[in-house]
Amino acid sequence: MPVTAVVGGHWGDEGKGKVVDALAARADLVIRYNGGNNAGHTIVGERGTLRLHQVPSGICHADVECIVGPGVVVNPAALFDELEMLEAAGISSARLRISDRAHLVFPFHVEVDETVEVARGPKAHGTTRRGIWPVYAEKAARTGIRAGDLLEPAFLQERLGEVSRRATALLGRTVTAGELWYLCEEWSDRLLPHIADTHPLVQAALRRDDAILLEGQLGVMRDLDWGAYPYVTSSTCLAGGACAGAGIPPQRISRVMGVVKAYTTAVGAGPMPTELVDGLGARLRELGQEYGASTGRPRRCGWFDGVAARFAAEVSGFTDLAVMKLDVLDGFDTVKICVAYRDGPRVLTSVPHTAAMMRVEPVYEDLPGWRETSDARTVDELPDAARAFLERIEQVAGVPVSMVGVGQEREALIEIRDPGPGTGDRQTGRAHPINGALVPRPGSRSQ
């Protein structure tokens, strides 16, 4: 797998952390390429349950180097809490490097986020109020502070004057350069050992043909450009974002693994066509323990959205798909897959503009349910109906399923195939181990 990007195929919280944790066992380097501490990856292993928000999931493997890339915004105070959690679990953070180009989250960013979200009232976007968008806004306005600035005190002092004036204007109260300087001094002692120019490290890994994993946050439906705007995050969630956010040339990415659940979840406001607002949605939430790793907020739950999954596969170039939490659907008499949206007289097979997406109705296909998958460790041990469900996901999404999650434990992960570099699945389709049928390439339409 020289370079593999792991990308969320829905609204986030798909199980990317578990997938990265599994793939990291064969990796040399894991790079986190977008977002901040506004989302979390949960890993269940021999050291217990670990919830990571900024540190790459590869940190749980002793021989894996980890980089927080320039596309990430780093909250130092929250990062220190995370590092202490890892140290308490016996995991060293010495292998962690933070790009000197990564921007820093200050307390006033969190305050701005909170103030604006409250002011939106009933039209609130459902942000995590972690200060993420204000930092990305400052990045675009060229007024942000980067991790590398902590290494250059004179340069930092000059920059903080402009930052303090902007913060004062945004909040309507005085934010002094002195208080920002004091924060930076506090952070420096603990951050400096981790801050590095990560470009030479990444280039050296590429020259050695090391196995590199690119770990994304959230999912395509929260992407700033391709998601359901304005109910989106402030960074790029696509595989293309991994190139800029990690410093990897596009042609070096040989595998783009999309990650979805066997059903659909979302946190926060915005359209979610398959959302179940009845007891069935509550049942999925409790069975899947669908509560945000960062905020603890209950997730909205619904049937598998094949339209969104295919859309994500097309704009992000998925080579294969990991379907997580299949076991949550155990015991349902019938399971459903959304294969289209209905907007009045129109039937849509792609994700439309947000206004249309707010009013569409899902078009479902019903499939027979199954009893038990949690004990399965090979695809042959899955019930026939569960395999049929996975086959239909492949057809609707246009991407072969290579991995299936059937429980929280590390070993509850079925690897059906490892396409590896240069796989032909994207171009021609081929027989594969779920049932031997030909998987259509992403450009073809399944009805």
CSV table of C-alpha atoms in Angstrom, one decimal:
chain,number,residue,atom,x,y,z
A,1,MET,CA,0.0,0.0,0.0
A,2,PRO,CA,2.7,2.7,-0.6
A,3,VAL,CA,0.2,5.6,-0.1
A,4,THR,CA,-3.4,5.0,1.0
A,5,ALA,CA,-5.9,7.7,1.8
A,6,VAL,CA,-8.7,6.9,4.2
A,7,VAL,CA,-11.8,9.1,3.5
A,8,GLY,CA,-15.2,9.3,5.1
A,9,GLY,CA,-18.0,8.4,2.6
A,10,HIS,CA,-20.9,10.0,4.4
A,11,TRP,CA,-21.2,12.7,7.1
A,12,GLY,CA,-18.3,11.6,9.3
A,13,ASP,CA,-18.2,9.2,12.3
A,14,GLU,CA,-18.0,6.3,9.9
A,15,GLY,CA,-15.3,4.3,11.7
A,16,LYS,CA,-12.2,5.7,10.0
A,17,GLY,CA,-10.2,5.4,13.2
A,18,LYS,CA,-10.8,1.7,13.4
A,19,VAL,CA,-9.8,1.3,9.7
A,20,VAL,CA,-6.7,3.3,10.1
A,21,ASP,CA,-5.7,1.4,13.3
A,22,ALA,CA,-6.0,-1.8,11.3
A,23,LEU,CA,-4.1,-0.6,8.3
A,24,ALA,CA,-1.5,1.1,10.5
A,25,ALA,CA,-0.2,-2.4,11.5
A,26,ARG,CA,1.3,-2.6,8.0
A,27,ALA,CA,2.3,1.1,7.7
A,28,ASP,CA,5.5,3.1,8.4
A,29,LEU,CA,3.9,6.5,8.5
A,30,VAL,CA,0.4,7.9,9.3
A,31,ILE,CA,-0.4,11.5,8.4
A,32,ARG,CA,-3.5,13.4,9.6
A,33,TYR,CA,-4.4,15.9,6.9
A,34,ASN,CA,-7.4,18.0,7.8
A,35,GLY,CA,-9.7,19.3,10.6
A,36,GLY,CA,-9.0,19.8,14.3
A,37,ASN,CA,-10.4,18.5,17.5
A,38,ASN,CA,-13.9,18.9,16.3
A,39,ALA,CA,-14.2,15.1,15.5
A,40,GLY,CA,-12.8,12.0,17.1
A,41,HIS,CA,-11.6,8.6,16.1
A,42,THR,CA,-12.3,5.8,18.6
A,43,ILE,CA,-10.0,2.8,18.9
A,44,VAL,CA,-10.7,-0.3,21.0
A,45,GLY,CA,-7.7,-2.4,21.7
A,46,GLU,CA,-5.6,-4.1,24.4
A,47,ARG,CA,-5.0,-0.7,26.0
A,48,GLY,CA,-8.7,-0.1,26.4
A,49,THR,CA,-10.8,2.5,24.5
A,50,LEU,CA,-8.9,5.5,23.2
A,51,ARG,CA,-10.6,8.5,21.7
A,52,LEU,CA,-8.2,10.5,19.5
A,53,HIS,CA,-9.1,13.9,18.2
A,54,GLN,CA,-5.9,15.4,16.8
A,55,VAL,CA,-3.2,12.7,17.1
A,56,PRO,CA,-3.2,10.2,14.2
A,57,SER,CA,-4.6,6.8,15.0
A,58,GLY,CA,-1.3,5.2,14.0
A,59,ILE,CA,0.1,6.3,17.4
A,60,CYS,CA,-1.2,3.1,18.9
A,61,HIS,CA,1.4,1.1,16.9
A,62,ALA,CA,4.9,1.3,18.4
A,63,ASP,CA,6.8,1.3,15.1
A,64,VAL,CA,4.7,3.8,13.2
A,65,GLU,CA,5.7,7.5,12.8
A,66,CYS,CA,2.9,10.0,13.0
A,67,ILE,CA,2.5,13.5,11.5
A,68,VAL,CA,-0.1,16.2,12.0
A,69,GLY,CA,0.0,17.8,8.6
A,70,PRO,CA,-0.3,21.5,7.6
A,71,GLY,CA,-3.9,21.1,6.7
A,72,VAL,CA,-4.8,20.5,10.4
A,73,VAL,CA,-5.6,23.2,12.9
A,74,VAL,CA,-4.1,22.3,16.3
A,75,ASN,CA,-5.6,23.2,19.7
A,76,PRO,CA,-2.6,22.9,22.0
A,77,ALA,CA,-4.5,22.7,25.3
A,78,ALA,CA,-6.7,19.9,23.9
A,79,LEU,CA,-3.7,18.2,22.4
A,80,PHE,CA,-1.9,18.2,25.8
A,81,ASP,CA,-4.9,16.4,27.3
A,82,GLU,CA,-4.7,13.8,24.5
A,83,LEU,CA,-1.0,13.2,25.0
A,84,GLU,CA,-1.5,12.7,28.7
A,85,MET,CA,-4.3,10.2,28.0
A,86,LEU,CA,-1.9,8.3,25.7
A,87,GLU,CA,1.0,8.4,28.2
A,88,ALA,CA,-1.4,7.0,30.9
A,89,ALA,CA,-2.2,4.1,28.5
A,90,GLY,CA,1.6,3.5,28.1
A,91,ILE,CA,1.8,5.0,24.6
A,92,SER,CA,4.7,7.3,23.9
A,93,SER,CA,4.1,10.5,22.0
A,94,ALA,CA,7.8,10.7,21.0
A,95,ARG,CA,6.9,9.6,17.4
A,96,LEU,CA,4.5,12.5,16.9
A,97,ARG,CA,5.6,15.4,14.6
A,98,ILE,CA,3.5,18.5,14.1
A,99,SER,CA,4.0,20.4,10.9
A,100,ASP,CA,5.4,23.9,11.4
A,101,ARG,CA,2.8,25.0,8.9
A,102,ALA,CA,-0.2,23.8,10.9
A,103,HIS,CA,-2.3,26.7,12.4
A,104,LEU,CA,-3.0,27.0,16.1
A,105,VAL,CA,-6.4,27.4,17.8
A,106,PHE,CA,-6.5,30.1,20.5
A,107,PRO,CA,-9.2,30.5,23.2
A,108,PHE,CA,-10.6,33.5,21.4
A,109,HIS,CA,-11.4,31.4,18.3
A,110,VAL,CA,-13.5,29.1,20.5
A,111,GLU,CA,-15.3,32.2,21.9
A,112,VAL,CA,-16.0,33.6,18.4
A,113,ASP,CA,-17.4,30.2,17.4
A,114,GLU,CA,-19.6,30.0,20.4
A,115,THR,CA,-20.9,33.6,20.0
A,116,VAL,CA,-21.7,33.2,16.3
A,117,GLU,CA,-23.4,29.9,16.8
A,118,VAL,CA,-25.6,31.2,19.6
A,119,ALA,CA,-26.5,34.3,17.5
A,120,ARG,CA,-27.8,32.0,14.7
A,121,GLY,CA,-30.6,30.9,17.0
A,122,PRO,CA,-32.9,28.3,15.4
A,123,LYS,CA,-30.7,28.5,12.2
A,124,ALA,CA,-27.6,27.2,14.1
A,125,HIS,CA,-25.4,25.0,12.0
A,126,GLY,CA,-24.7,22.6,14.9
A,127,THR,CA,-20.9,23.3,15.0
A,128,THR,CA,-18.9,21.7,17.8
A,129,ARG,CA,-18.0,25.2,19.1
A,130,ARG,CA,-14.3,24.2,19.1
A,131,GLY,CA,-13.1,27.3,17.2
A,132,ILE,CA,-12.4,25.4,14.0
A,133,TRP,CA,-14.0,27.7,11.4
A,134,PRO,CA,-12.6,30.9,12.9
A,135,VAL,CA,-9.0,29.5,12.6
A,136,TYR,CA,-9.6,28.4,9.0
A,137,ALA,CA,-11.1,31.9,8.4
A,138,GLU,CA,-7.9,33.5,9.8
A,139,LYS,CA,-5.8,31.1,7.7
A,140,ALA,CA,-7.6,32.3,4.5
A,141,ALA,CA,-7.4,36.0,5.7
A,142,ARG,CA,-3.6,35.4,6.3
A,143,THR,CA,-3.8,36.5,9.9
A,144,GLY,CA,-3.3,33.1,11.6
A,145,ILE,CA,-0.6,31.9,13.9
A,146,ARG,CA,1.2,28.7,12.8
A,147,ALA,CA,3.0,26.2,15.0
A,148,GLY,CA,6.4,27.1,13.4
A,149,ASP,CA,5.9,30.7,14.6
A,150,LEU,CA,6.6,29.5,18.1
A,151,LEU,CA,10.2,28.8,17.0
A,152,GLU,CA,10.6,32.4,15.9
A,153,PRO,CA,9.9,34.7,18.8
A,154,ALA,CA,10.6,38.0,17.0
A,155,PHE,CA,8.4,37.0,14.1
A,156,LEU,CA,5.7,35.7,16.5
A,157,GLN,CA,5.6,38.9,18.5
A,158,GLU,CA,5.1,41.0,15.4
A,159,ARG,CA,2.3,38.7,14.2
A,160,LEU,CA,0.5,38.7,17.5
A,161,GLY,CA,-0.2,42.5,17.3
A,162,GLU,CA,-2.3,42.0,14.2
A,163,VAL,CA,-4.0,38.9,15.7
A,164,SER,CA,-4.9,40.8,18.9
A,165,ARG,CA,-6.5,43.7,16.9
A,166,ARG,CA,-8.6,41.3,14.8
A,167,ALA,CA,-9.7,39.3,17.9
A,168,THR,CA,-10.7,42.6,19.7
A,169,ALA,CA,-12.8,43.6,16.7
A,170,LEU,CA,-14.5,40.3,16.5
A,171,LEU,CA,-15.3,40.0,20.2
A,172,GLY,CA,-16.0,43.6,21.0
A,173,ARG,CA,-13.6,43.4,24.0
A,174,THR,CA,-9.9,44.0,24.3
A,175,VAL,CA,-7.7,41.0,23.5
A,176,THR,CA,-4.1,42.1,24.1
A,177,ALA,CA,-1.0,40.9,22.4
A,178,GLY,CA,0.5,40.3,25.8
A,179,GLU,CA,-2.1,37.7,26.8
A,180,LEU,CA,-1.6,35.9,23.5
A,181,TRP,CA,2.2,36.0,24.0
A,182,TYR,CA,1.8,34.4,27.5
A,183,LEU,CA,-0.3,31.6,26.0
A,184,CYS,CA,2.3,30.9,23.3
A,185,GLU,CA,5.0,30.8,26.0
A,186,GLU,CA,3.0,28.2,27.9
A,187,TRP,CA,2.4,26.1,24.8
A,188,SER,CA,6.0,26.3,23.6
A,189,ASP,CA,7.6,24.2,26.3
A,190,ARG,CA,5.4,21.2,25.4
A,191,LEU,CA,4.9,21.7,21.7
A,192,LEU,CA,8.5,22.5,20.6
A,193,PRO,CA,9.8,18.9,20.8
A,194,HIS,CA,7.0,17.9,18.3
A,195,ILE,CA,7.1,20.8,15.8
A,196,ALA,CA,9.1,20.1,12.7
A,197,ASP,CA,9.4,20.9,9.0
A,198,THR,CA,7.6,17.7,8.0
A,199,HIS,CA,8.1,18.1,4.2
A,200,PRO,CA,11.6,16.4,4.2
A,201,LEU,CA,10.3,13.6,6.4
A,202,VAL,CA,7.4,12.9,4.0
A,203,GLN,CA,9.7,13.1,0.9
A,204,ALA,CA,12.2,10.7,2.5
A,205,ALA,CA,9.4,8.3,3.2
A,206,LEU,CA,8.2,8.5,-0.4
A,207,ARG,CA,11.7,7.9,-1.7
A,208,ARG,CA,12.0,4.8,0.5
A,209,ASP,CA,8.6,3.6,-0.8
A,210,ASP,CA,7.4,3.4,2.8
A,211,ALA,CA,3.8,2.4,3.4
A,212,ILE,CA,2.0,5.7,4.2
A,213,LEU,CA,-1.5,6.2,5.5
A,214,LEU,CA,-3.4,9.5,5.1
A,215,GLU,CA,-6.0,9.8,7.8
A,216,GLY,CA,-9.0,12.1,7.1
A,217,GLN,CA,-11.6,13.6,9.4
A,218,LEU,CA,-15.4,13.8,8.9
A,219,GLY,CA,-16.7,12.8,5.5
A,220,VAL,CA,-17.5,14.0,1.9
A,221,MET,CA,-20.9,15.2,2.9
A,222,ARG,CA,-19.2,17.7,5.3
A,223,ASP,CA,-16.7,18.9,2.7
A,224,LEU,CA,-16.5,22.6,2.3
A,225,ASP,CA,-17.1,22.5,-1.4
A,226,TRP,CA,-18.9,19.2,-2.1
A,227,GLY,CA,-20.9,18.8,1.1
A,228,ALA,CA,-24.3,20.1,2.0
A,229,TYR,CA,-23.2,23.8,2.3
A,230,PRO,CA,-23.5,25.7,4.7
A,231,TYR,CA,-23.8,22.6,7.0
A,232,VAL,CA,-20.2,21.7,6.4
A,233,THR,CA,-16.8,21.8,8.0
A,234,SER,CA,-14.1,24.4,7.0
A,235,SER,CA,-11.6,22.0,5.4
A,236,THR,CA,-11.4,19.7,2.5
A,237,CYS,CA,-12.5,16.1,3.3
A,238,LEU,CA,-11.9,14.6,-0.1
A,239,ALA,CA,-8.8,12.5,-1.0
A,240,GLY,CA,-7.7,15.6,-3.0
A,241,GLY,CA,-7.5,17.4,0.3
A,242,ALA,CA,-5.0,14.8,1.5
A,243,CYS,CA,-2.6,16.0,-1.1
A,244,ALA,CA,-2.5,19.6,0.1
A,245,GLY,CA,-3.1,18.7,3.8
A,246,ALA,CA,-0.3,16.2,4.0
A,247,GLY,CA,2.1,17.3,1.3
A,248,ILE,CA,1.7,14.2,-0.9
A,249,PRO,CA,1.7,14.5,-4.8
A,250,PRO,CA,-1.6,13.2,-6.3
A,251,GLN,CA,0.1,10.6,-8.4
A,252,ARG,CA,1.6,9.0,-5.4
A,253,ILE,CA,-1.8,8.0,-3.9
A,254,SER,CA,-2.5,4.5,-5.1
A,255,ARG,CA,-5.5,3.6,-3.0
A,256,VAL,CA,-8.4,5.7,-1.7
A,257,MET,CA,-10.4,3.7,0.8
A,258,GLY,CA,-13.9,5.1,1.5
A,259,VAL,CA,-15.4,4.3,4.9
A,260,VAL,CA,-19.1,4.1,5.5
A,261,LYS,CA,-21.4,2.5,8.1
A,262,ALA,CA,-23.9,-0.1,7.2
A,263,TYR,CA,-26.4,2.6,8.0
A,264,THR,CA,-26.1,6.4,8.0
A,265,THR,CA,-25.4,8.8,10.8
A,266,ALA,CA,-24.8,12.6,11.2
A,267,VAL,CA,-24.2,15.0,14.0
A,268,GLY,CA,-25.5,18.6,13.7
A,269,ALA,CA,-27.9,20.4,11.4
A,270,GLY,CA,-28.5,20.1,7.7
A,271,PRO,CA,-30.1,17.7,5.3
A,272,MET,CA,-30.0,13.9,5.9
A,273,PRO,CA,-32.5,12.3,3.5
A,274,THR,CA,-32.6,8.8,5.2
A,275,GLU,CA,-32.9,10.1,8.8
A,276,LEU,CA,-35.3,8.0,10.9
A,277,VAL,CA,-37.0,10.3,13.4
A,278,ASP,CA,-39.1,7.5,14.9
A,279,GLY,CA,-38.4,4.6,17.2
A,280,LEU,CA,-36.3,2.9,14.5
A,281,GLY,CA,-33.8,5.7,14.5
A,282,ALA,CA,-33.6,5.6,18.3
A,283,ARG,CA,-33.1,1.8,18.1
A,284,LEU,CA,-30.1,2.3,15.7
A,285,ARG,CA,-28.7,4.9,18.0
A,286,GLU,CA,-28.8,2.7,21.0
A,287,LEU,CA,-27.6,-0.4,19.3
A,288,GLY,CA,-24.7,1.4,17.7
A,289,GLN,CA,-24.0,3.7,20.7
A,290,GLU,CA,-24.2,6.6,18.3
A,291,TYR,CA,-23.0,9.5,20.4
A,292,GLY,CA,-20.3,11.9,19.3
A,293,ALA,CA,-16.7,11.1,20.3
A,294,SER,CA,-15.9,14.8,20.6
A,295,THR,CA,-19.1,16.3,22.1
A,296,GLY,CA,-21.2,13.3,23.3
A,297,ARG,CA,-24.1,14.6,21.2
A,298,PRO,CA,-26.6,12.0,20.0
A,299,ARG,CA,-26.1,11.2,16.3
A,300,ARG,CA,-29.0,11.3,13.8
A,301,CYS,CA,-29.5,7.8,12.4
A,302,GLY,CA,-31.0,6.4,9.3
A,303,TRP,CA,-30.8,3.7,6.6
A,304,PHE,CA,-27.8,3.4,4.3
A,305,ASP,CA,-27.7,6.4,1.8
A,306,GLY,CA,-26.4,4.8,-1.4
A,307,VAL,CA,-26.8,8.1,-3.3
A,308,ALA,CA,-24.4,10.0,-1.0
A,309,ALA,CA,-22.0,7.0,-0.9
A,310,ARG,CA,-21.8,6.9,-4.7
A,311,PHE,CA,-21.4,10.7,-4.9
A,312,ALA,CA,-18.5,10.5,-2.4
A,313,ALA,CA,-16.9,7.7,-4.4
A,314,GLU,CA,-17.1,9.7,-7.6
A,315,VAL,CA,-15.8,13.0,-6.3
A,316,SER,CA,-13.1,11.4,-4.1
A,317,GLY,CA,-12.1,8.5,-6.4
A,318,PHE,CA,-12.7,5.6,-4.0
A,319,THR,CA,-10.9,2.4,-5.1
A,320,ASP,CA,-12.6,0.4,-2.4
A,321,LEU,CA,-15.0,0.6,0.5
A,322,ALA,CA,-15.0,-0.4,4.2
A,323,VAL,CA,-18.5,-1.0,5.5
A,324,MET,CA,-18.4,-0.7,9.3
A,325,LYS,CA,-20.9,-1.7,12.1
A,326,LEU,CA,-22.7,-4.3,10.0
A,327,ASP,CA,-23.4,-6.1,13.3
A,328,VAL,CA,-25.7,-3.2,14.4
A,329,LEU,CA,-28.2,-4.3,11.8
A,330,ASP,CA,-28.3,-7.9,13.2
A,331,GLY,CA,-31.8,-8.9,14.1
A,332,PHE,CA,-33.7,-6.6,11.8
A,333,ASP,CA,-36.3,-8.4,9.7
A,334,THR,CA,-35.8,-6.0,6.8
A,335,VAL,CA,-32.9,-3.6,6.0
A,336,LYS,CA,-33.1,-0.8,3.5
A,337,ILE,CA,-30.7,0.9,1.1
A,338,CYS,CA,-31.5,4.4,-0.4
A,339,VAL,CA,-30.9,4.1,-4.2
A,340,ALA,CA,-32.3,7.4,-5.3
A,341,TYR,CA,-33.9,10.7,-4.1
A,342,ARG,CA,-37.3,11.8,-5.2
A,343,ASP,CA,-37.8,15.6,-5.6
A,344,GLY,CA,-41.4,16.0,-6.7
A,345,PRO,CA,-41.7,14.4,-10.1
A,346,ARG,CA,-37.9,14.1,-10.5
A,347,VAL,CA,-35.9,11.0,-9.5
A,348,LEU,CA,-32.3,12.0,-8.6
A,349,THR,CA,-29.3,9.6,-8.5
A,350,SER,CA,-26.8,12.2,-7.4
A,351,VAL,CA,-26.5,14.6,-4.5
A,352,PRO,CA,-28.3,17.9,-5.4
A,353,HIS,CA,-28.0,21.5,-4.2
A,354,THR,CA,-28.6,21.8,-0.5
A,355,ALA,CA,-32.1,23.4,-0.9
A,356,ALA,CA,-33.2,20.4,-3.0
A,357,MET,CA,-31.6,18.0,-0.6
A,358,MET,CA,-33.6,19.5,2.3
A,359,ARG,CA,-36.8,18.5,0.6
A,360,VAL,CA,-36.0,15.2,-1.2
A,361,GLU,CA,-37.5,11.9,-0.1
A,362,PRO,CA,-35.4,8.7,-0.2
A,363,VAL,CA,-36.2,5.9,-2.6
A,364,TYR,CA,-35.6,2.6,-0.8
A,365,GLU,CA,-34.9,-0.9,-1.8
A,366,ASP,CA,-35.9,-3.5,0.9
A,367,LEU,CA,-33.6,-6.4,1.5
A,368,PRO,CA,-34.1,-9.4,3.9
A,369,GLY,CA,-32.4,-9.0,7.3
A,370,TRP,CA,-30.2,-11.6,9.1
A,371,ARG,CA,-29.6,-12.8,12.7
A,372,GLU,CA,-26.0,-12.6,13.6
A,373,THR,CA,-22.7,-11.3,12.2
A,374,SER,CA,-20.6,-10.4,15.2
A,375,ASP,CA,-18.9,-13.8,15.5
A,376,ALA,CA,-17.9,-13.8,11.8
A,377,ARG,CA,-14.2,-13.4,11.0
A,378,THR,CA,-14.2,-14.3,7.3
A,379,VAL,CA,-16.7,-13.3,4.6
A,380,ASP,CA,-17.8,-16.9,4.3
A,381,GLU,CA,-19.0,-16.9,7.9
A,382,LEU,CA,-21.4,-14.0,7.2
A,383,PRO,CA,-25.1,-14.9,6.7
A,384,ASP,CA,-26.2,-15.1,3.0
A,385,ALA,CA,-28.5,-12.1,3.6
A,386,ALA,CA,-25.7,-10.0,5.0
A,387,ARG,CA,-23.5,-10.8,2.0
A,388,ALA,CA,-26.4,-9.9,-0.3
A,389,PHE,CA,-26.6,-6.5,1.5
A,390,LEU,CA,-22.9,-5.9,1.0
A,391,GLU,CA,-23.2,-6.8,-2.7
A,392,ARG,CA,-26.0,-4.3,-3.2
A,393,ILE,CA,-24.0,-1.6,-1.5
A,394,GLU,CA,-21.2,-2.4,-4.0
A,395,GLN,CA,-23.6,-2.1,-6.9
A,396,VAL,CA,-25.2,1.1,-5.7
A,397,ALA,CA,-21.9,2.8,-4.7
A,398,GLY,CA,-20.0,1.5,-7.7
A,399,VAL,CA,-17.1,0.5,-5.5
A,400,PRO,CA,-16.0,-3.0,-4.3
A,401,VAL,CA,-16.2,-3.7,-0.5
A,402,SER,CA,-12.8,-4.7,0.8
A,403,MET,CA,-13.4,-4.5,4.6
A,404,VAL,CA,-16.4,-5.2,6.9
A,405,GLY,CA,-16.7,-4.2,10.6
A,406,VAL,CA,-18.7,-6.5,12.8
A,407,GLY,CA,-17.9,-5.3,16.3
A,408,GLN,CA,-15.9,-2.9,18.4
A,409,GLU,CA,-12.9,-5.1,19.0
A,410,ARG,CA,-9.8,-4.9,16.7
A,411,GLU,CA,-10.3,-8.5,15.6
A,412,ALA,CA,-13.9,-7.8,14.6
A,413,LEU,CA,-12.8,-6.6,11.2
A,414,ILE,CA,-13.1,-8.8,8.1
A,415,GLU,CA,-10.6,-8.0,5.3
A,416,ILE,CA,-12.1,-9.3,2.1
A,417,ARG,CA,-9.3,-8.0,-0.2
A,418,ASP,CA,-6.4,-5.6,-0.2
A,419,PRO,CA,-6.4,-4.0,-3.6
A,420,GLY,CA,-3.0,-2.7,-3.2
A,421,PRO,CA,-1.3,-0.2,-5.6
A,422,GLY,CA,-2.5,-0.2,-9.2
A,423,THR,CA,-5.6,-2.2,-8.6
A,424,GLY,CA,-7.8,-2.7,-11.7
A,425,ASP,CA,-11.1,-2.5,-9.9
A,426,ARG,CA,-11.6,1.2,-10.7
A,427,GLN,CA,-11.1,0.7,-14.4
A,428,THR,CA,-12.7,-2.5,-15.4
A,429,GLY,CA,-14.5,-4.3,-12.5
A,430,ARG,CA,-13.6,-7.8,-11.6
A,431,ALA,CA,-14.8,-10.9,-9.8
A,432,HIS,CA,-14.3,-10.7,-6.0
A,433,PRO,CA,-14.7,-12.9,-2.9
A,434,ILE,CA,-18.1,-11.7,-1.6
A,435,ASN,CA,-20.0,-13.7,-4.3
A,436,GLY,CA,-17.8,-13.9,-7.3
A,437,ALA,CA,-20.0,-11.4,-9.2
A,438,LEU,CA,-18.5,-8.7,-11.4
A,439,VAL,CA,-18.4,-5.3,-9.5
A,440,PRO,CA,-19.4,-2.5,-11.9
A,441,ARG,CA,-16.8,0.3,-12.2
A,442,PRO,CA,-17.7,3.7,-10.6
A,443,GLY,CA,-18.8,5.2,-13.9
A,444,SER,CA,-21.6,2.8,-14.5
A,445,ARG,CA,-25.2,3.1,-13.1
A,446,SER,CA,-26.9,0.4,-11.2
A,447,GLN,CA,-30.7,0.4,-11.1
